[in-house]
Phi, psi and omega in degrees: 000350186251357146266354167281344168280331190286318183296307186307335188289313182309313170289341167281338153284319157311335173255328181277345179295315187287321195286328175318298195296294171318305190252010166284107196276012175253347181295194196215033161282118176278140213050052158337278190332289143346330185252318155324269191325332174295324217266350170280349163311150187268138164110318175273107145287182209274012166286294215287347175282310194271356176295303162337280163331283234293305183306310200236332190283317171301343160302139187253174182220183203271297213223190183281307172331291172338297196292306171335309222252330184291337174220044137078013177256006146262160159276156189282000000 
């Protein structure tokens, strides 16, 4: 129980760290915005908005084929 008590404390840190930096309107996470709106979708919590934002939505890609491909639901 007492490392299930240690995880928890550590995602409970991991998540307020993340939420600081996304709603902070001085960081330097890119596309804030973007991770806001997301985060108003019923099904995206607000890890997965900002994994999203960071990783795939701040990218620019030529075409649908790109993105596709770039997130492994196509061949490259």
């Amino acid at each position: 129980f007492g490392r299930l008590a240690l995880l928890n404390d550590q995602i409970k840190d991991i998540e307020r760290d993340r939420a600081q930096v996304v709603l902070d309107e001085e960081s330097t996470f890119p596309c804030r915005d973007k991770a806001v709106r997301l985060e108003q979708l019923k099904g995206i919590g607000p890890n997965s908005a900002a994994m999203l934002v960071a990783e795939v939505f701040c990218r620019k890609f030529e075409s649908r084929r790109h993105v596709a491909a770039f997130l492994g639901l196509a061949p490259a």
